[in-house]
Short mmCIF file of C-alpha atoms in Angstrom, two decimals:
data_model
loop_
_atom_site.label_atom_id
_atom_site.label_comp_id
_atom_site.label_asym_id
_atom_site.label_seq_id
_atom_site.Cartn_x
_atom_site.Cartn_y
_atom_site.Cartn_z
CA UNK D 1 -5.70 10.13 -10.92
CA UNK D 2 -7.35 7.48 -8.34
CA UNK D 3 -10.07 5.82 -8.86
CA UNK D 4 -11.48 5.44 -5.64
CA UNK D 5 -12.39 9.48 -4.06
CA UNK D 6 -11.87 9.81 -0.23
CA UNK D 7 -12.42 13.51 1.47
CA UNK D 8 -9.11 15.71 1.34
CA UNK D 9 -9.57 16.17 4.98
CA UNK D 10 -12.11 15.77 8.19
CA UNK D 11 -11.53 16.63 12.08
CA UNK D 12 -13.03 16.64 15.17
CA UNK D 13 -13.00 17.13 18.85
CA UNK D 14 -10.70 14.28 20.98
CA UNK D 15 -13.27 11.74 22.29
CA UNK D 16 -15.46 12.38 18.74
CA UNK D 17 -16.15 10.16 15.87
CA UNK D 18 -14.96 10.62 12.26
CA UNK D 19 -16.11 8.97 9.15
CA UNK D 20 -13.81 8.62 6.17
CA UNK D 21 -15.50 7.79 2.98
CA UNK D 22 -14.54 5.86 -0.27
CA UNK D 23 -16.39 5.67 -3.42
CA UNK D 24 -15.78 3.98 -6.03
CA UNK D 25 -17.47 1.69 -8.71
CA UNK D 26 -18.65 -2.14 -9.46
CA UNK D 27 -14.86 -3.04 -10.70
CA UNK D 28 -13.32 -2.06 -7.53
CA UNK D 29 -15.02 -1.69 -4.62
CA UNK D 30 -18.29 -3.01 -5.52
CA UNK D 31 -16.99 -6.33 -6.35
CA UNK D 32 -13.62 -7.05 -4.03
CA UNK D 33 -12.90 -6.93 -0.32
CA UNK D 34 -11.68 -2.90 0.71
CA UNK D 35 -8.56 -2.51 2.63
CA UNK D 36 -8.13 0.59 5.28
CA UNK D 37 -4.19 1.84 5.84
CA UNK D 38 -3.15 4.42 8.55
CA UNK D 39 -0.09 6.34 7.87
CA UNK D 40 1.29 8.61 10.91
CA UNK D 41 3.14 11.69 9.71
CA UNK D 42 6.79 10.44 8.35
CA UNK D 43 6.17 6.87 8.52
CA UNK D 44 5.04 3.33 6.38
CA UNK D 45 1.44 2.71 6.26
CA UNK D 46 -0.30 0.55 8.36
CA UNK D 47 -2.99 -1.46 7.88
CA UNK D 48 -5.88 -0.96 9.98
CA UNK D 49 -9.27 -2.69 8.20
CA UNK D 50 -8.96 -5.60 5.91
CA UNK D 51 -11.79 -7.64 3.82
CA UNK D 52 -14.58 -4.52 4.27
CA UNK D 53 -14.60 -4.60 7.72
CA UNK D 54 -11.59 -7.13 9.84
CA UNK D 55 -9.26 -5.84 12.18
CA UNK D 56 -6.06 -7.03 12.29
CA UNK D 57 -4.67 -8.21 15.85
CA UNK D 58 -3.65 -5.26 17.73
CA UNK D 59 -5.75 -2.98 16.25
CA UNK D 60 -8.68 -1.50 18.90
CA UNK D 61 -12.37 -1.46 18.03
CA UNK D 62 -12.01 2.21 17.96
CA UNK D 63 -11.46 1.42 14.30
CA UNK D 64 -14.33 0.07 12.07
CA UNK D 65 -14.96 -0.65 8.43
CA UNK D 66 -18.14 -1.12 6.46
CA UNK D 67 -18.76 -1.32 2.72
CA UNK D 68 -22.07 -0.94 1.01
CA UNK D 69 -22.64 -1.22 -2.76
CA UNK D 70 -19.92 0.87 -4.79
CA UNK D 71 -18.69 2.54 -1.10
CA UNK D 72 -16.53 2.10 1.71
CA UNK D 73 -16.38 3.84 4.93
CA UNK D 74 -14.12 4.13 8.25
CA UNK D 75 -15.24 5.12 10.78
CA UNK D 76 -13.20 6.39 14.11
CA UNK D 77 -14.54 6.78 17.78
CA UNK D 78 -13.21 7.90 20.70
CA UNK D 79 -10.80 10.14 18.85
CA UNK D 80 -7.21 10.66 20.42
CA UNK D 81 -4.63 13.26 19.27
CA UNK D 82 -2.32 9.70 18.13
CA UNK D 83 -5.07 8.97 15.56
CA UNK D 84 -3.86 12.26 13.04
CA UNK D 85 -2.77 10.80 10.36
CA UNK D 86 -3.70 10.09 6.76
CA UNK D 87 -5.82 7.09 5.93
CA UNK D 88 -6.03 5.66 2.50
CA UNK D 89 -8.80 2.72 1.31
CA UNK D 90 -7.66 0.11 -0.99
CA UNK D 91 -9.19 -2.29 -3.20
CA UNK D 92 -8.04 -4.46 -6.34
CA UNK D 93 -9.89 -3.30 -9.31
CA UNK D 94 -10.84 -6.34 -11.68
CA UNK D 95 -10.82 -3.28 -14.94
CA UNK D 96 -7.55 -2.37 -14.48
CA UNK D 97 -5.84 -5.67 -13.43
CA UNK D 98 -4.64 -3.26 -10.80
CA UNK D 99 -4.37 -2.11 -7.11
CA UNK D 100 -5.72 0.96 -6.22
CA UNK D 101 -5.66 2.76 -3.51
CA UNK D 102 -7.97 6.14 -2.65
CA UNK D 103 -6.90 9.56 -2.63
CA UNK D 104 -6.48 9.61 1.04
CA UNK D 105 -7.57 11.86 3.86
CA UNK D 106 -6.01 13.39 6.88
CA UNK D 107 -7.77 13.83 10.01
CA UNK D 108 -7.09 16.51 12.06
CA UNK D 109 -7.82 15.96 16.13
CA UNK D 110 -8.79 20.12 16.94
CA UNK J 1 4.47 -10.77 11.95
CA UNK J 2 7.07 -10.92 8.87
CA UNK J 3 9.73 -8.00 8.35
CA UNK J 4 11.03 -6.40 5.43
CA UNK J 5 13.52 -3.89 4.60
CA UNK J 6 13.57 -2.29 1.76
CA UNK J 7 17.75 -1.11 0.41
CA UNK J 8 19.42 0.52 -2.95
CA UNK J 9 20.83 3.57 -4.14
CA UNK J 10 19.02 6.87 -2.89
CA UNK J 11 19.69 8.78 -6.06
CA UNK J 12 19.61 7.99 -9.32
CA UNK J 13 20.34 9.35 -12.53
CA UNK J 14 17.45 10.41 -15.46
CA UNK J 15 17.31 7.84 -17.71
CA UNK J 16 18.91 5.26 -15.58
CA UNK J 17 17.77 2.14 -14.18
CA UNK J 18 16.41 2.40 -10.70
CA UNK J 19 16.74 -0.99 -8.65
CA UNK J 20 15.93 -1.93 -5.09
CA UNK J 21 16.01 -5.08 -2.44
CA UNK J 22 13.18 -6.10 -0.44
CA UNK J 23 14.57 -8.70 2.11
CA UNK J 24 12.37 -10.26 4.34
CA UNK J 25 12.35 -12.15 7.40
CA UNK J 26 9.93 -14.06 9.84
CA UNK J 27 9.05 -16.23 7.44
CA UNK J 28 9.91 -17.64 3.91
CA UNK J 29 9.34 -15.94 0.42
CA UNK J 30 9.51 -19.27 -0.74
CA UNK J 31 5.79 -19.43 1.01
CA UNK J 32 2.49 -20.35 -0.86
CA UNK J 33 0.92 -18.39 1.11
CA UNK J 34 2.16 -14.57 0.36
CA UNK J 35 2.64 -12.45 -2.56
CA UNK J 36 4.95 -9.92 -2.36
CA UNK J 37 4.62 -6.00 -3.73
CA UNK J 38 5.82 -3.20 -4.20
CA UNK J 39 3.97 0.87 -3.69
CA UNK J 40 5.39 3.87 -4.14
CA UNK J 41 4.99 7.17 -2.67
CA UNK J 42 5.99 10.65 -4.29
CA UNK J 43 6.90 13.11 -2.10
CA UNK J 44 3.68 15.17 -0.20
CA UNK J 45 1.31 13.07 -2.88
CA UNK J 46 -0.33 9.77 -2.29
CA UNK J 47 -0.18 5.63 -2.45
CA UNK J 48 0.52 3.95 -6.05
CA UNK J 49 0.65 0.37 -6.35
CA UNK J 50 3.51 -0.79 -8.89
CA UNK J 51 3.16 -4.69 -8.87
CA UNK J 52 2.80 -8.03 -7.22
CA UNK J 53 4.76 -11.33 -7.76
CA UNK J 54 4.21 -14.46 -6.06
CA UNK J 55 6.71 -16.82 -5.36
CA UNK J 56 6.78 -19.16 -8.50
CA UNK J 57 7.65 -15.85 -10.66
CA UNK J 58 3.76 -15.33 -11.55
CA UNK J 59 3.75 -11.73 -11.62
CA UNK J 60 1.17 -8.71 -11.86
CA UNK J 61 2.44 -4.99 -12.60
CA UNK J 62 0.69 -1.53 -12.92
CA UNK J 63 -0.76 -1.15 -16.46
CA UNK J 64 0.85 2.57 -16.34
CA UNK J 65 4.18 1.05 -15.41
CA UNK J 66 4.38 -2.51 -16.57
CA UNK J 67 6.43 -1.32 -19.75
CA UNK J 68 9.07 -0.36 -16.88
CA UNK J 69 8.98 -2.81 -14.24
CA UNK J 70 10.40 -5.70 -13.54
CA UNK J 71 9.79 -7.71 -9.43
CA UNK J 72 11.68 -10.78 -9.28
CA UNK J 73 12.36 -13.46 -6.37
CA UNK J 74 15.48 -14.32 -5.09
CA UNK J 75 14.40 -17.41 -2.79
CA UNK J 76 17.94 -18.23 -2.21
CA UNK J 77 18.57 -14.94 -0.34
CA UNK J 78 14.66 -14.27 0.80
CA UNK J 79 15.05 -11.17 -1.35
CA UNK J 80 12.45 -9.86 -3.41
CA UNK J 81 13.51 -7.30 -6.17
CA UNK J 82 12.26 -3.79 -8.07
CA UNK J 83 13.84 -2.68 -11.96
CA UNK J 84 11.95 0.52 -12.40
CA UNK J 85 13.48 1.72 -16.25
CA UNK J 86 14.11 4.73 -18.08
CA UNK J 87 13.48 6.67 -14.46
CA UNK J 88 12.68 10.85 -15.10
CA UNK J 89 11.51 12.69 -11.99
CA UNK J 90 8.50 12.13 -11.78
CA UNK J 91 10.02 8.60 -10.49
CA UNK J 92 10.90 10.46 -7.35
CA UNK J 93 8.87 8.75 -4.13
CA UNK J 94 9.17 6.31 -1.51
CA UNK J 95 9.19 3.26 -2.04
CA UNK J 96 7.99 0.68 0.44
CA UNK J 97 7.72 -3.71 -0.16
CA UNK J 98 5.06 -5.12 1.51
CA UNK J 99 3.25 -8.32 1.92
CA UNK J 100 0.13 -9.91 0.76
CA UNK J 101 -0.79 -12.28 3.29
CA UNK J 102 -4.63 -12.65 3.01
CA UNK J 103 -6.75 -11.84 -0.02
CA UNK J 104 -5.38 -8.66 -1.28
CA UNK J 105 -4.29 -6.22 1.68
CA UNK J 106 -1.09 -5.54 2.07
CA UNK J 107 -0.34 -6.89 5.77
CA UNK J 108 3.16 -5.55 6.59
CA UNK J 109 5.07 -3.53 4.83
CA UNK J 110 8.57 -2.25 5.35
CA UNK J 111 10.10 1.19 6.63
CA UNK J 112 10.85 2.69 2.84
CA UNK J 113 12.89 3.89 1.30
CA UNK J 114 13.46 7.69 -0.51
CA UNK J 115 14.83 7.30 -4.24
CA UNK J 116 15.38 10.62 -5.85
CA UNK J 117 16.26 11.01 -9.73
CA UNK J 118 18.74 13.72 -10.36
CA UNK J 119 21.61 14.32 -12.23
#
């Protein structure tokens, strides 16, 4: 069971925006940087948001990350039918000595 | 942008020994400035980390698995290497090798690879 809790699922219209959220506590999130993957149906996860709120070259500014206290949050704009996927956050938890990564969530484009 | 590919056996046996090959390219695993890992994936489920290791051997595993796992280096062959023990189903996933380039994200990672256990 993960320690960091995302929303099973969240959707909206193409050209909408879409918040993911990921809580978690002071021994994860609250004290390290929070990762954001994207991982398109049948493929390897790709990383989209790195140290709370960096994008990696390539990635558009569509994509945004934000962290605040014991949560983290993505948030999508301009939503296109390529962005359904699952996203999963990701943080190193100093408790655990451990990796973790949320319980993901899938966004639907309706 | 480094690549890795991820190879082994695609089924293994309960109770066996389940070992894979990271090999990379683009770049050196000899490098100070990566660690290399390893997730895992089981089938319709999500992401769980199973370990780091850096390129001097130092090595960091997850608590729920470390009495299984073993990542080693092969800097001769820019290899990087998973022992998963004792394997029962639940072992079943895809698993993927990926890099830490930065603080802790995992910056690329490589196409995985499905390992069932069945006999």
């Amino acid at each position: 069971q993960s320690v960091l809790t995302q929303p099973p699922s969240v959707s909206a219209a193409p050209g909408q925006k879409v918040t993911i959220s990921c809580s978690g506590s002071s021994s994860n999130i609250g004290n390290n940087y929070v990762s954001w993957y994207q991982q398109l149906p049948g493929t390897a996860p790709k990383l989209l948001i790195y140290e709370n709120n960096k994008r990696p070259s390539g990635i558009p500014d569509r994509f945004s990350g934000s962290k605040s206290g014991t949560s983290a949050t993505l948030g999508i704009t301009g939503l296109q039918t390529g962005d359904e996927a699952d996203y999963y956050c990701g943080t190193w938890d100093g408790s655990l000595s451990a990796y973790v990564f949320g319980t993901g969530t899938k966004v639907t484009v309706l | 942008q480094l690549q890795l590919q991820e190879s082994g056996p695609g089924l293994v046996k309960p109770s066996e020994t389940l070992s894979l090959t990271c090999t990379v390219s683009g770049g050196s695993i000899s490098s100070t400035s990566y660690y290399w890992g390893w997730i895992r994936q089981p089938p319709g489920k999500g992401l769980e980390w199973i370990g780091h290791i850096y390129y001097s051997g130092n090595t960091y595993y997850n608590p729920s698995l470390k009495s299984r796992v073993t990542i080693s280096v092969d800097t001769s062959k820019n290899q990087f290497s998973l022992k998963l023990s004792s394997v029962t189903a639940a072992d079943t996933a895809v698993y993927y090798c990926a890099v830490v380039a930065g603080t802790t994200e995992f910056d690329d990672w490589g196409q995985g690879t499905l390992v069932t256990v069945s006999s």
